[in-house]
XYZ file of C-alpha atoms in Angstrom:
570
model
C 0.000 0.000 0.000
C 1.187 3.512 -0.742
C 0.053 6.758 0.892
C -1.126 9.198 -1.771
C -3.341 12.239 -1.898
C -6.343 11.779 -4.138
C -8.448 14.444 -5.821
C -11.080 16.306 -3.763
C -14.311 14.379 -3.336
C -12.677 10.953 -3.667
C -14.729 8.253 -2.004
C -15.166 4.496 -1.890
C -16.231 4.435 -5.530
C -12.813 5.792 -6.481
C -11.156 3.293 -4.144
C -12.938 0.414 -5.887
C -12.084 1.618 -9.405
C -8.408 2.065 -8.515
C -8.457 -1.391 -6.965
C -9.680 -2.949 -10.203
C -6.956 -0.987 -12.010
C -4.402 -2.570 -9.676
C -5.910 -6.000 -10.303
C -5.409 -5.441 -14.025
C -9.087 -5.892 -14.901
C -9.835 -4.989 -18.501
C -13.573 -4.772 -17.857
C -16.194 -4.170 -15.205
C -19.178 -6.325 -16.101
C -22.063 -4.611 -14.320
C -25.745 -5.397 -13.953
C -26.906 -2.106 -12.521
C -27.947 -1.534 -8.933
C -28.566 1.769 -7.200
C -25.619 1.219 -4.854
C -23.087 1.611 -7.683
C -23.592 5.377 -8.104
C -20.182 6.059 -6.438
C -18.501 3.800 -8.995
C -20.328 5.449 -11.883
C -19.298 8.883 -10.625
C -15.673 7.779 -10.356
C -15.737 6.383 -13.884
C -17.355 9.569 -15.242
C -14.678 11.679 -13.534
C -11.906 9.475 -14.909
C -13.332 9.592 -18.411
C -13.560 13.383 -18.178
C -9.986 13.721 -16.937
C -8.456 11.030 -19.134
C -7.426 8.822 -16.226
C -7.024 5.041 -16.595
C -9.878 2.747 -15.626
C -11.357 -0.583 -16.728
C -13.880 -0.450 -19.541
C -17.391 -0.461 -18.134
C -20.061 -2.702 -19.668
C -23.632 -1.692 -18.769
C -25.577 -4.963 -18.883
C -29.237 -5.566 -18.159
C -29.187 -8.979 -16.485
C -26.978 -10.564 -13.832
C -26.562 -13.822 -15.772
C -25.331 -11.809 -18.754
C -22.802 -9.917 -16.611
C -21.355 -13.013 -14.955
C -21.608 -15.146 -18.100
C -19.716 -12.593 -20.180
C -17.011 -12.410 -17.507
C -16.819 -16.204 -17.653
C -16.480 -16.297 -21.434
C -13.857 -13.560 -21.384
C -11.948 -15.357 -18.635
C -11.997 -18.672 -20.493
C -9.847 -17.060 -23.180
C -7.842 -14.465 -21.213
C -7.431 -16.448 -17.941
C -7.168 -13.271 -15.817
C -9.552 -11.964 -13.143
C -12.110 -9.369 -14.178
C -14.564 -7.317 -12.122
C -18.276 -8.139 -11.854
C -20.722 -5.786 -10.109
C -24.178 -7.108 -9.214
C -27.107 -5.542 -7.394
C -27.460 -6.385 -3.700
C -28.506 -9.835 -2.512
C -31.340 -10.251 -5.066
C -28.907 -9.535 -7.894
C -26.386 -11.959 -6.439
C -29.067 -14.632 -6.220
C -30.102 -13.924 -9.805
C -26.512 -14.360 -10.979
C -25.655 -17.228 -8.635
C -26.023 -20.004 -11.205
C -23.576 -18.240 -13.504
C -21.148 -17.634 -10.611
C -21.341 -21.349 -9.815
C -20.696 -22.039 -13.496
C -17.544 -19.909 -13.299
C -16.448 -21.970 -10.293
C -16.897 -25.213 -12.228
C -15.198 -23.756 -15.295
C -12.221 -22.564 -13.249
C -12.540 -18.916 -14.295
C -11.080 -16.237 -11.999
C -13.156 -13.132 -11.291
C -14.007 -10.776 -8.443
C -17.766 -10.541 -7.938
C -19.147 -7.761 -5.739
C -22.528 -6.596 -4.560
C -23.552 -4.290 -1.761
C -25.854 -3.810 1.210
C -26.520 -1.036 3.668
C -25.170 -1.434 7.185
C -26.905 1.592 8.777
C -30.407 1.377 7.249
C -30.781 5.152 7.371
C -30.037 5.455 11.095
C -26.390 6.437 10.674
C -24.812 9.818 9.893
C -24.065 10.856 6.331
C -26.033 10.244 3.159
C -29.320 8.373 3.317
C -28.848 4.938 1.667
C -32.578 4.590 0.964
C -35.420 2.734 2.647
C -35.264 -0.223 0.246
C -32.386 -1.699 2.239
C -34.368 -1.719 5.472
C -37.541 -3.037 3.849
C -36.628 -5.769 1.385
C -33.047 -5.904 0.069
C -30.938 -6.956 3.050
C -30.427 -10.585 4.050
C -29.446 -12.064 7.399
C -25.687 -12.504 7.570
C -25.062 -10.399 4.475
C -24.705 -11.459 0.826
C -21.212 -12.852 1.468
C -22.908 -15.629 3.432
C -25.140 -16.347 0.437
C -22.134 -16.464 -1.908
C -20.004 -18.760 0.221
C -21.234 -22.124 -1.154
C -20.684 -21.249 -4.821
C -17.487 -19.179 -4.678
C -13.883 -19.938 -3.871
C -13.701 -17.213 -1.210
C -16.347 -14.895 0.216
C -15.953 -11.938 2.569
C -17.050 -8.399 3.430
C -15.021 -5.205 3.116
C -14.559 -3.684 6.564
C -13.702 -0.093 5.596
C -12.811 2.227 2.747
C -9.115 2.329 3.628
C -8.726 -1.446 3.369
C -11.072 -1.800 0.372
C -8.380 -1.653 -2.363
C -6.230 -4.322 -0.760
C -9.302 -6.475 -0.057
C -10.111 -6.392 -3.791
C -6.485 -7.217 -4.601
C -6.563 -10.137 -2.173
C -9.816 -11.407 -3.688
C -8.302 -11.249 -7.181
C -5.121 -13.024 -6.125
C -7.110 -15.785 -4.458
C -9.366 -16.095 -7.515
C -6.381 -16.359 -9.872
C -4.538 -19.100 -7.999
C -5.285 -22.784 -8.429
C -7.960 -23.872 -8.362
C -8.980 -20.692 -10.174
C -12.530 -19.491 -9.594
C -14.750 -16.602 -8.537
C -14.153 -14.718 -5.286
C -16.891 -12.588 -3.763
C -16.655 -9.323 -1.819
C -19.619 -7.607 -0.174
C -18.971 -3.843 -0.168
C -21.458 -1.986 2.064
C -22.925 1.113 0.467
C -21.709 3.280 3.340
C -18.117 2.300 2.494
C -18.636 3.286 -1.140
C -19.858 6.700 0.021
C -17.148 7.179 2.632
C -14.330 9.672 2.011
C -11.147 7.977 0.828
C -7.624 9.189 1.535
C -6.132 7.741 -1.669
C -4.214 4.775 -0.303
C -4.063 2.313 -3.188
C -3.322 -1.378 -3.581
C -0.095 -2.456 -5.232
C -0.716 -3.925 -8.710
C -0.961 -7.696 -8.575
C 1.171 -10.057 -10.639
C 0.371 -13.473 -12.144
C 0.636 -16.475 -9.843
C 3.948 -18.274 -9.694
C 4.137 -21.721 -11.238
C 4.253 -24.805 -9.033
C 6.431 -27.639 -10.313
C 6.619 -31.358 -9.742
C 10.211 -32.218 -8.851
C 12.404 -34.487 -11.003
C 12.257 -36.996 -8.151
C 8.488 -37.168 -8.691
C 8.483 -37.018 -12.490
C 11.197 -39.614 -13.156
C 9.264 -42.560 -11.638
C 6.205 -41.662 -13.710
C 8.345 -41.559 -16.842
C 9.549 -45.082 -15.971
C 5.945 -46.226 -15.528
C 5.083 -44.894 -18.991
C 8.181 -46.475 -20.514
C 7.300 -49.878 -19.049
C 3.603 -49.733 -20.050
C 2.412 -51.673 -23.064
C -1.050 -50.077 -23.380
C -1.086 -46.631 -21.768
C -3.893 -44.135 -22.389
C -4.387 -40.453 -21.563
C -7.794 -39.290 -20.337
C -8.438 -35.559 -20.046
C -11.319 -33.191 -19.373
C -9.704 -29.760 -18.997
C -6.019 -29.870 -19.992
C -6.815 -27.263 -22.651
C -8.098 -24.856 -20.018
C -4.549 -24.244 -18.791
C -2.341 -21.743 -20.603
C -0.287 -23.808 -23.058
C -1.973 -27.022 -21.932
C -3.400 -27.931 -25.341
C -0.018 -27.700 -27.052
C 1.787 -29.432 -24.181
C -0.634 -32.373 -24.266
C -0.102 -32.805 -28.015
C 3.677 -32.790 -27.554
C 3.468 -35.247 -24.658
C 1.146 -37.689 -26.466
C 3.255 -37.567 -29.630
C 6.557 -38.018 -27.787
C 5.336 -41.218 -26.102
C 2.855 -42.307 -28.814
C -0.059 -42.524 -26.371
C -3.743 -42.310 -27.415
C -5.876 -39.557 -25.886
C -9.497 -40.001 -24.787
C -11.695 -36.941 -24.244
C -14.720 -38.331 -22.352
C -18.182 -36.850 -22.625
C -17.368 -34.942 -19.428
C -14.668 -32.920 -21.251
C -15.603 -29.236 -21.018
C -13.144 -27.620 -23.410
C -10.976 -28.491 -26.389
C -7.949 -30.390 -25.071
C -6.533 -32.213 -28.100
C -7.143 -31.980 -31.859
C -10.099 -34.218 -32.661
C -8.632 -34.806 -36.123
C -5.293 -36.015 -34.710
C -4.423 -39.703 -35.301
C -3.859 -40.139 -31.567
C -7.330 -38.906 -30.657
C -9.133 -41.999 -29.341
C -12.671 -40.699 -29.145
C -14.815 -40.134 -26.091
C -15.392 -43.617 -24.669
C -13.105 -44.767 -21.883
C -14.955 -48.097 -21.739
C -12.668 -50.136 -24.027
C -9.662 -49.109 -21.937
C -11.052 -50.245 -18.612
C -9.856 -53.824 -19.175
C -7.151 -53.259 -21.809
C -5.011 -50.388 -20.456
C -2.174 -51.118 -18.070
C -1.558 -47.416 -17.338
C -4.138 -44.607 -17.284
C -2.859 -41.027 -17.155
C -5.580 -38.727 -15.860
C -4.638 -35.227 -17.022
C -6.874 -32.553 -15.444
C -9.645 -35.097 -15.161
C -11.987 -34.521 -12.238
C -14.390 -37.444 -12.749
C -13.086 -40.083 -15.168
C -15.124 -43.107 -14.078
C -18.891 -43.563 -13.914
C -20.242 -44.881 -11.701
C -17.379 -43.773 -9.450
C -16.805 -47.333 -8.233
C -16.132 -48.541 -11.785
C -12.466 -49.353 -11.354
C -10.059 -50.343 -14.180
C -9.287 -54.055 -13.938
C -5.488 -53.878 -14.136
C -4.323 -50.350 -14.928
C -2.208 -48.289 -12.599
C -3.415 -44.698 -12.458
C -1.325 -41.525 -12.501
C -3.115 -38.241 -11.806
C -1.517 -35.152 -13.390
C -3.340 -32.124 -12.012
C -2.370 -29.032 -10.064
C -5.397 -29.527 -7.784
C -6.530 -33.133 -8.296
C -9.003 -33.178 -5.407
C -11.445 -30.441 -6.388
C -12.765 -28.714 -3.249
C -16.126 -27.975 -4.879
C -16.775 -31.589 -5.988
C -18.925 -33.327 -3.380
C -17.824 -36.896 -4.190
C -14.730 -37.645 -6.256
C -13.007 -40.994 -6.874
C -9.731 -41.137 -8.842
C -8.151 -44.468 -7.718
C -4.746 -42.778 -7.965
C -1.524 -44.736 -7.561
C 0.613 -41.648 -8.155
C 0.046 -37.887 -8.148
C 1.967 -35.216 -10.062
C 0.538 -32.032 -8.590
C 2.556 -29.281 -10.258
C 1.434 -27.014 -13.069
C -0.031 -29.330 -15.715
C 1.572 -27.645 -18.719
C 5.001 -27.748 -17.093
C 4.553 -31.364 -15.964
C 3.578 -32.510 -19.462
C 6.604 -30.736 -20.911
C 8.874 -32.428 -18.375
C 7.426 -35.836 -19.220
C 7.734 -35.214 -22.974
C 11.457 -34.527 -22.548
C 11.854 -37.916 -20.865
C 10.456 -39.874 -23.809
C 13.718 -41.685 -24.501
C 14.849 -45.321 -24.841
C 11.354 -46.444 -25.794
C 10.525 -50.054 -26.567
C 10.039 -49.655 -30.307
C 8.217 -52.954 -30.634
C 5.676 -51.959 -27.976
C 5.306 -48.496 -29.539
C 4.729 -50.062 -32.963
C 2.004 -52.327 -31.576
C 0.072 -49.525 -29.930
C 0.589 -47.231 -32.918
C -0.959 -49.881 -35.174
C -3.830 -50.434 -32.752
C -4.509 -46.702 -32.517
C -4.359 -46.289 -36.287
C -7.047 -48.941 -36.574
C -9.172 -47.279 -33.880
C -8.769 -43.877 -35.495
C -9.621 -45.210 -38.959
C -12.707 -46.956 -37.577
C -13.848 -43.782 -35.823
C -13.333 -41.650 -38.921
C -15.232 -44.214 -40.994
C -18.064 -44.188 -38.455
C -18.163 -40.383 -38.550
C -18.222 -40.391 -42.349
C -20.923 -43.058 -42.364
C -23.114 -41.110 -39.953
C -22.701 -37.957 -42.024
C -23.482 -39.779 -45.280
C -26.629 -41.211 -43.715
C -27.655 -37.770 -42.451
C -27.016 -36.192 -45.861
C -29.100 -38.839 -47.613
C -32.105 -38.175 -45.398
C -34.754 -36.729 -47.654
C -37.134 -35.460 -44.996
C -36.083 -33.342 -42.049
C -32.655 -32.329 -40.778
C -30.600 -34.752 -38.736
C -28.453 -33.089 -36.006
C -25.382 -34.785 -37.471
C -25.907 -32.829 -40.686
C -26.011 -29.551 -38.757
C -22.719 -30.254 -36.953
C -20.994 -31.543 -40.090
C -22.124 -28.514 -42.092
C -20.783 -26.188 -39.398
C -17.424 -27.968 -39.518
C -17.145 -27.492 -43.264
C -18.187 -23.858 -43.158
C -15.783 -23.049 -40.288
C -12.830 -24.837 -41.898
C -9.855 -22.477 -42.064
C -11.654 -19.656 -40.233
C -10.125 -20.176 -36.737
C -13.589 -20.355 -35.235
C -14.622 -20.914 -31.624
C -17.593 -23.090 -30.702
C -19.412 -22.485 -27.415
C -21.764 -25.375 -26.719
C -24.942 -25.345 -24.617
C -26.633 -28.436 -25.980
C -27.511 -31.484 -23.896
C -28.715 -34.417 -25.977
C -26.779 -33.100 -28.989
C -23.480 -32.348 -27.216
C -21.873 -35.627 -28.326
C -22.913 -34.902 -31.895
C -21.425 -31.408 -31.741
C -18.084 -32.588 -30.348
C -17.818 -35.567 -32.668
C -18.763 -33.894 -35.929
C -17.631 -30.272 -35.543
C -14.182 -31.699 -34.683
C -12.405 -28.643 -33.311
C -8.639 -28.972 -33.517
C -7.021 -25.816 -32.090
C -6.449 -24.284 -28.640
C -9.403 -22.342 -27.233
C -11.664 -23.520 -30.036
C -14.341 -25.328 -27.993
C -15.985 -24.561 -24.638
C -18.906 -26.322 -22.969
C -21.036 -24.128 -20.706
C -20.850 -25.184 -17.045
C -23.152 -25.038 -14.053
C -26.657 -25.053 -15.523
C -28.570 -24.077 -18.640
C -29.334 -20.460 -19.474
C -25.852 -18.945 -19.741
C -24.781 -19.894 -23.261
C -25.419 -16.639 -25.100
C -23.676 -14.611 -22.378
C -20.646 -16.917 -22.257
C -20.367 -16.773 -26.047
C -20.521 -12.963 -25.909
C -17.680 -12.950 -23.379
C -15.620 -15.255 -25.587
C -16.252 -12.899 -28.516
C -15.206 -9.928 -26.369
C -11.851 -11.645 -25.797
C -11.446 -12.866 -29.387
C -13.059 -10.224 -31.596
C -11.094 -11.318 -34.655
C -12.409 -14.904 -34.510
C -15.894 -16.111 -35.492
C -17.773 -17.377 -32.429
C -20.576 -19.902 -32.860
C -23.014 -20.867 -30.112
C -24.651 -24.269 -30.515
C -27.682 -24.481 -28.261
C -30.785 -26.597 -27.740
C -34.263 -25.134 -27.869
C -34.798 -25.891 -24.178
C -31.513 -24.248 -23.220
C -32.355 -21.256 -25.412
C -35.618 -20.771 -23.527
C -33.702 -20.606 -20.218
C -31.392 -17.818 -21.448
C -32.060 -14.110 -20.742
C -32.433 -13.633 -24.484
C -33.409 -9.949 -24.647
C -30.598 -8.726 -22.317
C -28.135 -10.910 -24.222
C -29.152 -9.518 -27.603
C -28.975 -6.024 -26.149
C -25.372 -6.643 -25.059
C -24.480 -8.088 -28.447
C -25.773 -4.997 -30.246
C -24.582 -2.405 -27.719
C -21.003 -3.646 -27.634
C -20.641 -4.837 -31.228
C -20.259 -8.537 -30.413
C -21.725 -10.479 -33.343
C -22.344 -14.202 -32.858
C -23.735 -17.045 -34.917
C -26.366 -18.796 -32.783
C -27.427 -22.199 -34.106
C -30.440 -23.693 -32.333
C -30.795 -27.482 -32.425
C -34.577 -27.376 -32.148
C -36.284 -30.741 -31.631
C -39.300 -29.101 -29.913
C -38.859 -31.204 -26.786
C -36.922 -31.425 -23.529
C -35.366 -34.626 -24.840
C -33.203 -35.431 -21.815
C -36.254 -35.290 -19.530
C -38.183 -37.542 -21.888
C -35.316 -40.026 -22.167
C -35.107 -40.381 -18.404
C -38.866 -40.894 -18.091
C -38.712 -43.645 -20.700
C -35.625 -45.184 -19.085
C -37.039 -45.260 -15.547
C -40.577 -46.319 -16.556
C -40.335 -48.198 -19.884
C -43.733 -49.848 -19.373
C -45.342 -47.156 -17.228
C -48.553 -45.208 -17.595
C -46.961 -42.563 -19.811
C -45.659 -45.226 -22.197
C -49.161 -46.694 -22.386
C -51.068 -43.435 -22.856
C -48.469 -41.231 -24.556
C -48.845 -38.567 -21.870
C -45.250 -37.375 -21.571
C -45.317 -34.494 -19.121
C -42.562 -31.931 -18.605
C -41.134 -32.283 -22.097
C -43.211 -30.601 -24.808
C -41.843 -27.404 -26.380
C -44.009 -27.282 -29.507
C -45.933 -24.369 -28.004
C -42.898 -22.068 -28.213
C -42.930 -19.579 -31.112
C -40.199 -19.596 -33.747
C -37.090 -18.915 -31.699
C -35.228 -16.884 -34.324
C -37.920 -14.215 -34.275
C -36.826 -12.865 -30.880
C -33.775 -11.361 -32.610
C -35.767 -9.433 -35.208
C -36.458 -6.310 -33.064
C -32.679 -5.941 -32.695
C -32.164 -5.898 -36.465
C -30.308 -9.202 -36.411
C -30.149 -11.796 -39.165
C -32.731 -14.542 -38.547
C -33.632 -17.755 -40.335
C -35.684 -20.855 -39.573
C -34.707 -23.991 -41.481
C -36.526 -27.325 -41.768
C -35.265 -28.778 -45.076
C -31.829 -30.400 -45.585
C -31.073 -28.614 -48.845
C -31.760 -25.233 -47.205
C -29.383 -25.780 -44.287
C -25.970 -24.987 -45.806
C -27.152 -21.858 -47.680
C -28.838 -20.562 -44.503
C -25.698 -21.083 -42.409
C -23.562 -19.478 -45.138
C -25.777 -16.387 -45.129
C -25.653 -16.294 -41.342
C -21.849 -16.531 -41.264
C -21.664 -13.747 -43.819
C -23.976 -11.561 -41.720
C -21.843 -12.240 -38.648
C -18.647 -11.369 -40.509
C -20.286 -8.069 -41.443
C -21.004 -7.299 -37.792
C -24.516 -8.630 -37.166
C -25.519 -11.430 -34.822
C -27.274 -14.188 -36.758
C -29.736 -16.700 -35.324
C -30.526 -19.864 -37.270
C -33.295 -21.982 -35.765
C -32.810 -25.474 -37.193
C -35.775 -27.827 -36.785
C -33.997 -31.154 -36.280
C -35.533 -34.603 -36.403
C -34.332 -35.886 -33.037
């Protein structure tokens, strides 16, 4: 902390803005609440005087604010500022904050309450705090279960360093959102200008050679090793390091259905699909690389494989029940650990390598043939649009464009991963923590990667959960064009599948009364974008699909969000 003299009239709003400057936040993602007037005044003063400050985004829904911060953080991997309104605003945004926790995205989330309720000296905070906005224990108690760290600022003079501490905690492994309740009276309190020291990136933790060497020996001695990963690509340099590691040792890579980002090129010969099942009896060594939940059910143990867990924080504090069956842990920075192991790929048993290379070539060829067969079948379908055709068409249209796919489908997520086949770092993200955030997360990704086309694949049920109007408003206000492709089967398919699975011969199967699933009553989903002047199309014929998506991509490249509602057959 340094002692400085600030300009006359400086208050807690100025203290908070300077704190986010020290944190290095590029943006303040704000869903407005009346308590943020001191922040707005500080920003207006700084804009007038040409002083540095984060860019302020004025957003009209808490899920949009948090979701955009999540999307931005997925690409930039640095903490940003999120300002929500009081406890109700925090509750409204809580699902998205929990999603940021699951996605491992650092951010500092703040909201505010009154602590005097109009009975203290100074400015009147307003009767709303006394009547209906305050909660017992304060909003930091509400935030505790779904954040990494939650606290309350005690005074204006410690506010900057409290924000810095929150950001540093959020940034360190396991990265995630930190929450700070900032009472309105502190924001209005006079500030003497003491600022927080700018924060620096976290240092890298390393597994020692004494820990890495035995694992290298285990790999060298294994005949049928396999890599399983969910989030290696989330780490800076992790995607590239995993490719180098797998290639150096000639080890296949499985990305299970639980993978939440692009970790390995899906077109790579060593990509072994998404099913860990065949390896449960065949593999003699399983390398779990950033893999929180590899086995389902959790008690499903490999028959003979030894298990090495490579993860900076293998036991996730926010996972209620987690079973890894580890025989060995390498708990340093994943990217660094993979690089260390790649360097040790020497004196390999060439005969064993040749055998597993041949086996993987056969697996890869079979998978590519199956993909091609599924796409040929979908293309030959005369009536209706198969979801496979949608994903395959997107892949072809995005080829060579360095696109990013944000996915908020459920029953179609396997189809999207398998047939879009992303193959570059930060090219695929699956939305975490609950449906209704996809458009906001995609907007945040676009904010961080304006030069790249961003495509959101989303189901009709998920689309209905999203705050669509506030999301479209943000897209237009901040020039963030997306391509939104709706996989619209007019049903909550996952709900229906479970009903059929649990009660295959039940009353609903007999009468056809499937409750909780029908979405036919929804209007055409693309039409919600029309008042915003966006490009909209609804497609129900196979031969119309590619031209519609081409027009939509062109509209997006020209700066307009495009929504294509595709009526799929399943």
